[in-house]
CSV table of N, CA and C in Angstrom, one decimal:
chain,number,residue,atom,x,y,z
A,1,MET,N,148.0,82.8,104.0
A,1,MET,CA,146.5,82.5,104.1
A,1,MET,C,146.1,81.8,102.8
A,2,SER,N,145.5,80.7,103.0
A,2,SER,CA,145.0,80.0,101.8
A,2,SER,C,143.5,80.0,101.8
A,3,LEU,N,143.0,80.2,100.6
A,3,LEU,CA,141.5,80.2,100.4
A,3,LEU,C,141.1,78.8,100.0
A,4,SER,N,140.0,78.3,100.5
A,4,SER,CA,139.6,77.0,100.2
A,4,SER,C,138.4,77.2,99.2
A,5,ILE,N,138.3,76.2,98.4
A,5,ILE,CA,137.1,76.2,97.4
A,5,ILE,C,136.3,75.0,97.7
A,6,SER,N,135.1,75.2,97.9
A,6,SER,CA,134.2,74.0,98.1
A,6,SER,C,133.2,73.9,97.0
A,7,LEU,N,132.9,72.7,96.6
A,7,LEU,CA,131.9,72.4,95.6
A,7,LEU,C,130.6,72.0,96.4
A,8,ILE,N,129.5,72.6,95.9
A,8,ILE,CA,128.2,72.3,96.5
A,8,ILE,C,127.4,71.5,95.6
A,9,PRO,N,126.9,70.3,96.0
A,9,PRO,CA,126.0,69.6,95.1
A,9,PRO,C,124.8,70.4,94.9
A,10,MET,N,124.5,70.6,93.6
A,10,MET,CA,123.3,71.5,93.2
A,10,MET,C,122.1,70.6,92.9
A,11,TYR,N,121.5,70.1,93.9
A,11,TYR,CA,120.3,69.2,93.8
A,11,TYR,C,119.2,69.8,94.6
A,12,CYS,N,118.0,69.8,94.1
A,12,CYS,CA,116.8,70.3,94.9
A,12,CYS,C,116.7,69.5,96.2
A,13,PRO,N,116.6,70.2,97.3
A,13,PRO,CA,116.5,69.5,98.6
A,13,PRO,C,115.2,68.7,98.8
A,14,LYS,N,114.2,69.0,97.9
A,14,LYS,CA,112.9,68.3,98.0
A,14,LYS,C,112.9,67.1,97.1
A,15,CYS,N,113.2,67.2,95.8
A,15,CYS,CA,113.0,66.1,94.9
A,15,CYS,C,114.3,65.5,94.4
A,16,GLY,N,115.5,66.2,94.7
A,16,GLY,CA,116.7,65.7,94.2
A,16,GLY,C,117.1,66.0,92.8
A,17,TYR,N,116.3,66.8,92.1
A,17,TYR,CA,116.5,67.1,90.7
A,17,TYR,C,117.7,68.1,90.6
A,18,PRO,N,118.6,68.0,89.6
A,18,PRO,CA,119.7,68.9,89.5
A,18,PRO,C,119.2,70.4,89.3
A,19,ILE,N,119.9,71.3,90.0
A,19,ILE,CA,119.6,72.7,89.8
A,19,ILE,C,120.7,73.3,88.9
A,20,LYS,N,120.2,74.0,87.8
A,20,LYS,CA,121.1,74.6,86.9
A,20,LYS,C,121.4,76.0,87.4
A,21,ALA,N,122.7,76.2,87.9
A,21,ALA,CA,123.1,77.4,88.5
A,21,ALA,C,124.1,78.1,87.7
A,22,GLN,N,124.1,79.4,87.8
A,22,GLN,CA,125.1,80.3,87.2
A,22,GLN,C,126.0,80.9,88.3
A,23,ILE,N,127.2,81.3,88.0
A,23,ILE,CA,128.0,82.0,88.9
A,23,ILE,C,127.3,83.2,89.5
A,24,GLU,N,127.4,83.4,90.9
A,24,GLU,CA,126.8,84.5,91.6
A,24,GLU,C,125.3,84.2,92.0
A,25,GLU,N,124.7,83.3,91.4
A,25,GLU,CA,123.3,83.0,91.7
A,25,GLU,C,123.1,82.4,93.1
A,26,ILE,N,122.0,82.8,93.8
A,26,ILE,CA,121.9,82.2,95.1
A,26,ILE,C,120.4,81.7,95.3
A,27,ALA,N,119.5,81.8,94.4
A,27,ALA,CA,118.2,81.3,94.5
A,27,ALA,C,117.6,80.9,93.1
A,28,TRP,N,116.8,79.8,93.2
A,28,TRP,CA,116.3,79.2,92.0
A,28,TRP,C,114.9,78.6,92.2
A,29,ILE,N,114.3,78.3,91.1
A,29,ILE,CA,113.1,77.4,91.2
A,29,ILE,C,113.5,76.1,90.6
A,30,CYS,N,113.2,75.0,91.3
A,30,CYS,CA,113.5,73.7,90.8
A,30,CYS,C,112.6,73.4,89.6
A,31,SER,N,113.1,73.1,88.4
A,31,SER,CA,112.4,72.9,87.2
A,31,SER,C,111.5,71.6,87.3
A,32,GLN,N,111.8,70.7,88.2
A,32,GLN,CA,111.0,69.5,88.4
A,32,GLN,C,109.8,69.7,89.3
A,33,CYS,N,110.0,70.1,90.5
A,33,CYS,CA,108.9,70.2,91.5
A,33,CYS,C,108.4,71.6,91.8
A,34,LEU,N,109.1,72.6,91.1
A,34,LEU,CA,108.7,74.1,91.2
A,34,LEU,C,108.8,74.7,92.6
A,35,GLU,N,109.7,74.0,93.5
A,35,GLU,CA,109.9,74.6,94.8
A,35,GLU,C,111.1,75.6,94.7
A,36,GLY,N,111.0,76.6,95.6
A,36,GLY,CA,112.1,77.6,95.6
A,36,GLY,C,113.3,77.0,96.4
A,37,VAL,N,114.5,77.3,95.9
A,37,VAL,CA,115.7,76.8,96.5
A,37,VAL,C,116.7,78.0,96.8
A,38,LEU,N,117.3,78.0,97.9
A,38,LEU,CA,118.2,79.1,98.3
A,38,LEU,C,119.5,78.6,98.8
A,39,LEU,N,120.6,79.2,98.4
A,39,LEU,CA,121.9,78.9,99.0
A,39,LEU,C,122.0,79.7,100.2
A,40,ASN,N,122.1,79.1,101.4
A,40,ASN,CA,122.1,79.8,102.7
A,40,ASN,C,123.5,80.2,103.0
A,41,ASN,N,123.7,80.9,104.2
A,41,ASN,CA,125.0,81.3,104.7
A,41,ASN,C,126.0,80.2,105.0
A,42,GLU,N,125.5,79.0,105.2
A,42,GLU,CA,126.3,77.8,105.4
A,42,GLU,C,126.6,77.1,104.1
A,43,ASN,N,126.4,77.7,103.0
A,43,ASN,CA,126.6,77.1,101.7
A,43,ASN,C,125.8,75.8,101.5
A,44,GLN,N,124.6,75.8,102.0
A,44,GLN,CA,123.7,74.6,101.9
A,44,GLN,C,122.5,75.1,101.1
A,45,LEU,N,121.9,74.1,100.3
A,45,LEU,CA,120.7,74.4,99.6
A,45,LEU,C,119.5,74.1,100.5
A,46,VAL,N,118.7,75.1,100.6
A,46,VAL,CA,117.5,74.9,101.5
A,46,VAL,C,116.2,75.3,100.7
A,47,LEU,N,115.1,74.8,101.1
A,47,LEU,CA,113.9,75.2,100.4
A,47,LEU,C,113.5,76.6,100.9
A,48,THR,N,113.0,77.4,100.0
A,48,THR,CA,112.5,78.8,100.4
A,48,THR,C,111.3,79.1,99.5
A,49,LYS,N,110.4,79.9,100.0
A,49,LYS,CA,109.2,80.2,99.3
A,49,LYS,C,109.5,81.4,98.3
A,50,ILE,N,109.2,81.2,97.1
A,50,ILE,CA,109.3,82.2,96.0
A,50,ILE,C,107.9,82.5,95.5
A,51,GLN,N,107.5,83.7,95.6
A,51,GLN,CA,106.1,84.1,95.1
A,51,GLN,C,106.3,84.9,93.8
A,52,PHE,N,105.2,84.8,93.0
A,52,PHE,CA,105.2,85.5,91.7
A,52,PHE,C,104.0,86.5,91.7
A,53,GLN,N,104.4,87.7,91.4
A,53,GLN,CA,103.3,88.8,91.3
A,53,GLN,C,102.4,88.6,90.1
A,54,GLN,N,101.2,88.7,90.4
A,54,GLN,CA,100.2,88.5,89.3
A,54,GLN,C,100.3,89.6,88.3
A,55,SER,N,100.1,89.3,87.0
A,55,SER,CA,100.2,90.3,86.0
A,55,SER,C,99.2,90.0,84.9
A,56,GLY,N,98.6,91.1,84.3
A,56,GLY,CA,97.7,90.9,83.2
A,56,GLY,C,98.4,90.8,81.9
A,57,LEU,N,99.8,91.0,81.9
A,57,LEU,CA,100.6,91.1,80.7
A,57,LEU,C,101.2,89.7,80.4
A,58,ASP,N,101.5,89.4,79.2
A,58,ASP,CA,102.2,88.2,78.8
A,58,ASP,C,103.7,88.5,78.9
A,59,VAL,N,104.4,88.1,80.0
A,59,VAL,CA,105.8,88.4,80.1
A,59,VAL,C,106.6,87.1,80.1
A,60,SER,N,107.8,87.2,79.6
A,60,SER,CA,108.6,86.0,79.5
A,60,SER,C,109.6,85.9,80.7
A,61,GLU,N,109.9,87.1,81.3
A,61,GLU,CA,110.9,87.1,82.4
A,61,GLU,C,110.5,88.1,83.4
A,62,GLY,N,110.7,87.7,84.7
A,62,GLY,CA,110.4,88.5,85.8
A,62,GLY,C,111.7,89.1,86.5
A,63,PHE,N,111.5,90.0,87.5
A,63,PHE,CA,112.5,90.6,88.2
A,63,PHE,C,112.4,90.2,89.7
A,64,PRO,N,113.4,89.6,90.3
A,64,PRO,CA,113.3,89.2,91.7
A,64,PRO,C,113.6,90.4,92.7
A,65,TYR,N,112.8,90.4,93.7
A,65,TYR,CA,112.9,91.4,94.8
A,65,TYR,C,112.8,90.7,96.1
A,66,TRP,N,113.6,91.1,97.1
A,66,TRP,CA,113.4,90.7,98.4
A,66,TRP,C,112.4,91.7,99.0
A,67,VAL,N,111.4,91.1,99.6
A,67,VAL,CA,110.3,91.9,100.2
A,67,VAL,C,110.2,91.6,101.7
A,68,THR,N,110.3,92.6,102.5
A,68,THR,CA,110.2,92.5,104.0
A,68,THR,C,109.5,93.7,104.6
A,69,THR,N,109.1,93.5,105.8
A,69,THR,CA,108.5,94.6,106.6
A,69,THR,C,109.6,95.1,107.5
A,70,VAL,N,109.7,96.4,107.6
A,70,VAL,CA,110.7,96.9,108.5
A,70,VAL,C,110.1,98.0,109.4
A,71,LYS,N,110.5,97.9,110.7
A,71,LYS,CA,110.1,98.9,111.7
A,71,LYS,C,111.4,99.7,111.9
A,72,VAL,N,111.3,101.0,111.8
A,72,VAL,CA,112.5,101.9,111.9
A,72,VAL,C,112.2,102.9,113.1
A,73,SER,N,113.2,102.9,114.0
A,73,SER,CA,113.2,103.9,115.1
A,73,SER,C,114.4,104.9,114.8
A,74,LEU,N,114.0,106.2,114.6
A,74,LEU,CA,115.0,107.2,114.2
A,74,LEU,C,115.2,108.3,115.2
A,75,ASN,N,116.4,108.8,115.3
A,75,ASN,CA,116.6,110.1,115.9
A,75,ASN,C,117.5,110.9,114.9
A,76,ARG,N,117.0,112.1,114.7
A,76,ARG,CA,117.8,113.0,113.7
A,76,ARG,C,118.0,114.4,114.3
A,77,GLU,N,119.1,115.0,113.9
A,77,GLU,CA,119.4,116.3,114.4
A,77,GLU,C,119.7,117.1,113.1
A,78,THR,N,119.2,118.3,113.0
A,78,THR,CA,119.5,119.1,111.9
A,78,THR,C,120.2,120.4,112.2
A,79,LEU,N,120.8,121.0,111.2
A,79,LEU,CA,121.5,122.3,111.4
A,79,LEU,C,120.4,123.5,111.3
A,80,ARG,N,119.5,123.3,110.4
A,80,ARG,CA,118.4,124.3,110.3
A,80,ARG,C,117.3,123.6,109.6
A,81,GLY,N,116.1,124.1,109.8
A,81,GLY,CA,114.9,123.5,109.3
A,81,GLY,C,114.7,122.2,110.2
A,82,ASN,N,113.5,121.8,110.2
A,82,ASN,CA,113.3,120.6,111.0
A,82,ASN,C,112.1,119.8,110.4
A,83,LEU,N,112.3,118.7,109.8
A,83,LEU,CA,111.2,117.9,109.2
A,83,LEU,C,111.0,116.7,110.0
A,84,SER,N,111.3,116.8,111.3
A,84,SER,CA,111.1,115.6,112.1
A,84,SER,C,109.7,115.1,112.2
A,85,ASP,N,108.7,116.0,112.1
A,85,ASP,CA,107.3,115.5,112.0
A,85,ASP,C,107.0,114.7,110.8
A,86,GLU,N,107.6,115.2,109.6
A,86,GLU,CA,107.4,114.5,108.4
A,86,GLU,C,108.1,113.1,108.5
A,87,MET,N,109.3,113.0,109.1
A,87,MET,CA,110.0,111.8,109.3
A,87,MET,C,109.2,110.8,110.2
A,88,LEU,N,108.7,111.4,111.3
A,88,LEU,CA,107.9,110.5,112.2
A,88,LEU,C,106.7,110.0,111.6
A,89,GLN,N,106.0,110.8,110.8
A,89,GLN,CA,104.8,110.3,110.1
A,89,GLN,C,105.1,109.2,109.1
A,90,PHE,N,106.2,109.4,108.4
A,90,PHE,CA,106.6,108.4,107.4
A,90,PHE,C,107.0,107.0,108.0
A,91,TRP,N,107.7,107.1,109.1
A,91,TRP,CA,108.2,105.9,109.8
A,91,TRP,C,107.4,105.4,111.0
A,92,GLN,N,106.3,106.0,111.3
A,92,GLN,CA,105.6,105.6,112.5
A,92,GLN,C,105.0,104.2,112.4
A,93,ASN,N,104.7,103.8,111.3
A,93,ASN,CA,104.2,102.4,111.1
A,93,ASN,C,105.2,101.6,110.3
A,94,PRO,N,105.2,100.3,110.5
A,94,PRO,CA,106.1,99.4,109.8
A,94,PRO,C,105.9,99.6,108.3
A,95,ARG,N,107.0,99.6,107.5
A,95,ARG,CA,107.0,99.8,106.1
A,95,ARG,C,107.3,98.5,105.3
A,96,THR,N,106.7,98.3,104.2
A,96,THR,CA,107.1,97.2,103.3
A,96,THR,C,108.2,97.7,102.4
A,97,VAL,N,109.3,96.9,102.4
A,97,VAL,CA,110.5,97.3,101.6
A,97,VAL,C,110.7,96.3,100.5
A,98,PHE,N,111.0,96.8,99.3
A,98,PHE,CA,111.2,96.0,98.1
A,98,PHE,C,112.7,96.3,97.7
A,99,VAL,N,113.6,95.3,97.8
A,99,VAL,CA,115.0,95.5,97.4
A,99,VAL,C,115.3,94.6,96.2
A,100,PRO,N,115.7,95.2,95.1
A,100,PRO,CA,116.0,94.4,93.9
A,100,PRO,C,117.1,93.3,94.3
A,101,ALA,N,116.8,92.1,93.8
A,101,ALA,CA,117.7,91.0,94.1
A,101,ALA,C,118.5,90.5,92.9
A,102,PHE,N,118.3,91.3,91.8
A,102,PHE,CA,119.1,91.0,90.6
A,102,PHE,C,120.2,92.0,90.4
A,103,GLU,N,121.1,91.7,89.4
A,103,GLU,CA,122.3,92.5,89.2
A,103,GLU,C,121.9,93.9,88.8
A,104,MET,N,122.4,94.9,89.6
A,104,MET,CA,122.2,96.3,89.2
A,104,MET,C,123.1,97.1,90.1
A,105,GLU,N,123.4,98.3,89.6
A,105,GLU,CA,124.2,99.3,90.3
A,105,GLU,C,123.5,99.7,91.6
A,106,LEU,N,124.3,100.0,92.7
A,106,LEU,CA,123.8,100.3,94.0
A,106,LEU,C,122.9,101.5,93.9
A,107,GLU,N,123.3,102.6,93.2
A,107,GLU,CA,122.5,103.8,93.1
A,107,GLU,C,121.1,103.5,92.5
A,108,GLU,N,121.0,102.7,91.4
A,108,GLU,CA,119.7,102.4,90.8
A,108,GLU,C,118.9,101.5,91.7
A,109,MET,N,119.6,100.6,92.4
A,109,MET,CA,118.9,99.7,93.4
A,109,MET,C,118.2,100.6,94.4
A,110,LEU,N,118.9,101.5,95.0
A,110,LEU,CA,118.3,102.4,96.0
A,110,LEU,C,117.2,103.3,95.5
A,111,GLN,N,117.4,103.8,94.3
A,111,GLN,CA,116.3,104.6,93.7
A,111,GLN,C,115.0,103.7,93.5
A,112,ARG,N,115.2,102.5,93.0
A,112,ARG,CA,114.0,101.6,92.9
A,112,ARG,C,113.4,101.3,94.2
A,113,ALA,N,114.2,101.0,95.2
A,113,ALA,CA,113.7,100.6,96.5
A,113,ALA,C,113.0,101.8,97.2
A,114,GLU,N,113.5,103.0,97.0
A,114,GLU,CA,112.9,104.2,97.5
A,114,GLU,C,111.6,104.5,96.9
A,115,ALA,N,111.5,104.4,95.6
A,115,ALA,CA,110.2,104.6,94.9
A,115,ALA,C,109.2,103.6,95.4
A,116,LEU,N,109.6,102.3,95.6
A,116,LEU,CA,108.6,101.3,96.0
A,116,LEU,C,108.2,101.4,97.5
A,117,ILE,N,109.1,101.9,98.3
A,117,ILE,CA,108.7,102.0,99.7
A,117,ILE,C,107.7,103.1,99.9
A,118,LYS,N,107.8,104.1,99.0
A,118,LYS,CA,106.9,105.3,99.1
A,118,LYS,C,105.6,105.0,98.4
A,119,ASN,N,105.6,104.1,97.4
A,119,ASN,CA,104.4,103.7,96.7
A,119,ASN,C,104.4,102.2,96.5
A,120,PRO,N,104.2,101.4,97.5
A,120,PRO,CA,104.3,100.0,97.4
A,120,PRO,C,103.1,99.4,96.6
A,121,PRO,N,103.5,98.4,95.7
A,121,PRO,CA,102.4,97.7,95.0
A,121,PRO,C,101.6,96.8,95.9
A,122,ILE,N,100.4,96.5,95.5
A,122,ILE,CA,99.6,95.5,96.2
A,122,ILE,C,100.1,94.1,95.7
A,123,LEU,N,100.3,93.2,96.6
A,123,LEU,CA,100.9,91.9,96.2
A,123,LEU,C,99.8,90.9,96.0
A,124,PHE,N,99.7,90.3,94.7
A,124,PHE,CA,98.8,89.3,94.4
A,124,PHE,C,99.6,88.1,93.8
A,125,THR,N,99.4,87.0,94.3
A,125,THR,CA,100.1,85.8,93.7
A,125,THR,C,99.6,85.4,92.3
A,126,GLY,N,100.6,85.2,91.4
A,126,GLY,CA,100.3,84.8,90.1
A,126,GLY,C,101.1,83.5,89.7
A,127,PRO,N,101.1,83.2,88.4
A,127,PRO,CA,101.7,82.0,87.9
A,127,PRO,C,103.2,82.1,87.9
A,128,VAL,N,103.9,81.0,87.9
A,128,VAL,CA,105.4,80.9,87.9
A,128,VAL,C,105.8,81.4,86.5
A,129,ILE,N,106.9,82.2,86.5
A,129,ILE,CA,107.5,82.6,85.3
A,129,ILE,C,109.0,82.6,85.5
A,130,ALA,N,109.8,82.5,84.4
A,130,ALA,CA,111.2,82.6,84.5
A,130,ALA,C,111.6,84.0,85.0
A,131,PHE,N,112.8,84.1,85.7
A,131,PHE,CA,113.2,85.3,86.2
A,131,PHE,C,114.7,85.5,86.1
A,132,LYS,N,115.1,86.8,86.2
A,132,LYS,CA,116.5,87.1,86.2
A,132,LYS,C,117.2,86.5,87.4
A,133,PRO,N,118.5,86.2,87.2
A,133,PRO,CA,119.3,85.6,88.3
A,133,PRO,C,119.2,86.4,89.6
A,134,VAL,N,119.0,85.6,90.7
A,134,VAL,CA,119.0,86.2,92.1
A,134,VAL,C,120.4,86.2,92.5
A,135,VAL,N,121.0,87.4,92.8
A,135,VAL,CA,122.4,87.6,93.2
A,135,VAL,C,122.5,88.3,94.5
A,136,LEU,N,121.5,88.8,95.1
A,136,LEU,CA,121.5,89.5,96.4
A,136,LEU,C,121.0,88.5,97.4
A,137,SER,N,121.8,88.2,98.4
A,137,SER,CA,121.4,87.3,99.5
A,137,SER,C,120.5,88.0,100.5
A,138,PRO,N,119.5,87.3,101.0
A,138,PRO,CA,118.7,87.9,102.0
A,138,PRO,C,119.5,88.2,103.3
A,139,PHE,N,120.6,87.5,103.4
A,139,PHE,CA,121.5,87.8,104.6
A,139,PHE,C,122.2,89.1,104.5
A,140,ASP,N,122.2,89.7,103.3
A,140,ASP,CA,122.9,91.0,103.1
A,140,ASP,C,121.8,92.2,103.1
A,141,LEU,N,120.6,91.8,103.3
A,141,LEU,CA,119.5,92.8,103.1
A,141,LEU,C,119.5,93.9,104.1
A,142,LYS,N,119.9,93.7,105.3
A,142,LYS,CA,119.9,94.7,106.3
A,142,LYS,C,120.8,95.9,105.9
A,143,ALA,N,121.9,95.6,105.4
A,143,ALA,CA,122.9,96.7,105.0
A,143,ALA,C,122.2,97.5,103.9
A,144,TYR,N,121.6,96.9,102.9
A,144,TYR,CA,120.9,97.7,101.9
A,144,TYR,C,119.8,98.5,102.4
A,145,ILE,N,119.0,98.0,103.3
A,145,ILE,CA,117.9,98.8,103.9
A,145,ILE,C,118.5,99.9,104.8
A,146,GLU,N,119.6,99.8,105.4
A,146,GLU,CA,120.3,100.9,106.1
A,146,GLU,C,120.6,102.0,105.2
A,147,PHE,N,121.2,101.6,104.0
A,147,PHE,CA,121.5,102.6,103.0
A,147,PHE,C,120.2,103.3,102.5
A,148,LEU,N,119.1,102.6,102.4
A,148,LEU,CA,117.9,103.1,101.9
A,148,LEU,C,117.3,104.2,102.9
A,149,VAL,N,117.4,103.8,104.2
A,149,VAL,CA,116.9,104.8,105.3
A,149,VAL,C,117.7,106.0,105.2
A,150,MET,N,119.0,105.9,105.1
A,150,MET,CA,119.9,107.1,105.1
A,150,MET,C,119.6,107.9,103.9
A,151,GLN,N,119.4,107.3,102.7
A,151,GLN,CA,119.1,108.0,101.5
A,151,GLN,C,117.8,108.8,101.6
A,152,ILE,N,116.7,108.2,102.2
A,152,ILE,CA,115.4,108.8,102.4
A,152,ILE,C,115.6,110.0,103.3
A,153,GLU,N,116.2,109.8,104.4
A,153,GLU,CA,116.4,110.9,105.4
A,153,GLU,C,117.3,112.0,104.9
A,154,ALA,N,118.3,111.7,104.2
A,154,ALA,CA,119.2,112.7,103.7
A,154,ALA,C,118.5,113.6,102.6
A,155,GLY,N,117.5,113.0,101.9
A,155,GLY,CA,116.8,113.7,100.9
A,155,GLY,C,115.7,114.7,101.4
A,156,ARG,N,115.5,114.7,102.7
A,156,ARG,CA,114.5,115.7,103.2
A,156,ARG,C,115.1,117.1,103.1
A,157,GLN,N,114.2,118.1,102.9
A,157,GLN,CA,114.6,119.4,102.6
A,157,GLN,C,115.0,120.2,103.9
A,158,ASP,N,115.8,119.6,104.8
A,158,ASP,CA,116.4,120.3,105.9
A,158,ASP,C,117.8,119.9,105.9
A,159,ASP,N,118.6,120.6,106.7
A,159,ASP,CA,120.0,120.3,106.7
A,159,ASP,C,120.3,119.3,107.8
A,160,LEU,N,120.4,118.0,107.4
A,160,LEU,CA,120.6,116.9,108.4
A,160,LEU,C,122.0,117.0,108.9
A,161,LYS,N,122.2,117.0,110.2
A,161,LYS,CA,123.5,117.0,110.8
A,161,LYS,C,123.8,115.6,111.3
A,162,GLN,N,122.9,114.9,111.9
A,162,GLN,CA,123.2,113.6,112.5
A,162,GLN,C,121.9,112.7,112.4
A,163,LEU,N,122.2,111.4,112.1
A,163,LEU,CA,121.1,110.5,112.1
A,163,LEU,C,121.5,109.2,112.7
A,164,THR,N,120.7,108.7,113.7
A,164,THR,CA,120.8,107.4,114.3
A,164,THR,C,119.5,106.7,114.1
A,165,PHE,N,119.6,105.4,113.9
A,165,PHE,CA,118.4,104.6,113.8
A,165,PHE,C,118.6,103.1,114.1
A,166,GLU,N,117.5,102.4,114.4
A,166,GLU,CA,117.5,101.0,114.6
A,166,GLU,C,116.5,100.4,113.6
A,167,LEU,N,116.8,99.2,113.1
A,167,LEU,CA,115.9,98.5,112.2
A,167,LEU,C,115.5,97.2,112.8
A,168,GLN,N,114.2,96.8,112.7
A,168,GLN,CA,113.7,95.5,113.0
A,168,GLN,C,113.1,95.0,111.7
A,169,LEU,N,113.7,93.9,111.2
A,169,LEU,CA,113.2,93.3,109.9
A,169,LEU,C,112.4,92.0,110.1
A,170,ASP,N,111.4,91.9,109.4
A,170,ASP,CA,110.7,90.6,109.4
A,170,ASP,C,111.5,89.7,108.4
A,171,GLU,N,111.1,88.4,108.4
A,171,GLU,CA,111.8,87.4,107.5
A,171,GLU,C,111.5,87.9,106.1
A,172,PRO,N,112.5,88.0,105.2
A,172,PRO,CA,112.2,88.4,103.9
A,172,PRO,C,111.6,87.3,103.0
A,173,ALA,N,110.9,87.7,102.0
A,173,ALA,CA,110.3,86.8,101.0
A,173,ALA,C,110.8,87.2,99.7
A,174,LEU,N,111.0,86.2,98.8
A,174,LEU,CA,111.4,86.5,97.5
A,174,LEU,C,110.2,86.6,96.6
A,175,TRP,N,110.0,87.7,96.0
A,175,TRP,CA,108.9,87.9,95.0
A,175,TRP,C,109.5,88.2,93.6
A,176,ILE,N,108.8,87.7,92.7
A,176,ILE,CA,109.2,87.9,91.3
A,176,ILE,C,108.1,88.8,90.6
A,177,PHE,N,108.6,89.9,90.1
A,177,PHE,CA,107.6,90.9,89.5
A,177,PHE,C,107.8,90.8,88.0
A,178,PRO,N,106.7,90.9,87.3
A,178,PRO,CA,106.7,90.8,85.8
A,178,PRO,C,107.6,91.9,85.2
A,179,GLY,N,108.2,91.6,84.1
A,179,GLY,CA,109.2,92.5,83.5
A,179,GLY,C,108.5,93.6,82.7
C-alpha cells in the first residue's frame, strides 16, 4: 500500500491572496479580504463564514469553537433509579452545542462542551481578532457530539444500563470567542 501526498495551493478562493497555514490547521481568515477559508473533505479550499464573539475586553487572541444546533432523540435503560424525566426535559428542545476547534485533550474538550451546552453564551458578533489554529474539522463534529451526549447521560445519578440515541445536526458555524 502506498500513501500519496498531495500539495494544495493555499490561496484564498475569493481574492487569490496566499493563506499562511500551519500543519494540522483547517480554517483561516484571509488577511487580505477577511473572508473565512476552510479546507473541506475533498482537500479544497472553500469560503466559510467565521464569526467573532463580541467582547468588552481588549484581547489579542481568540479561541475557535464549532457551534451548531442539535436535536437528540434518546432511549435509556437503567438498573436502578430513573432520571428519564430529567433527561427528557434536558433534550426535549434542540440544544446549541459549542465544541472547541483548537488543540486540546479530549477530556478537557468534552468538559468545556458540557459546561457550554448547559449554560450557553448569548452570541453577539464582534470585531475580527487573531485566533488559535483551527484543527478540528466540522466533518468530525458528529463523533464529538456523540461523546458529549454519552458523557452527559452517564453523569446522571442513576445506574445507566443502556443508551441509544439519534442526532440531527444543523450546519455548524465557526465562532471565535475572546481569550
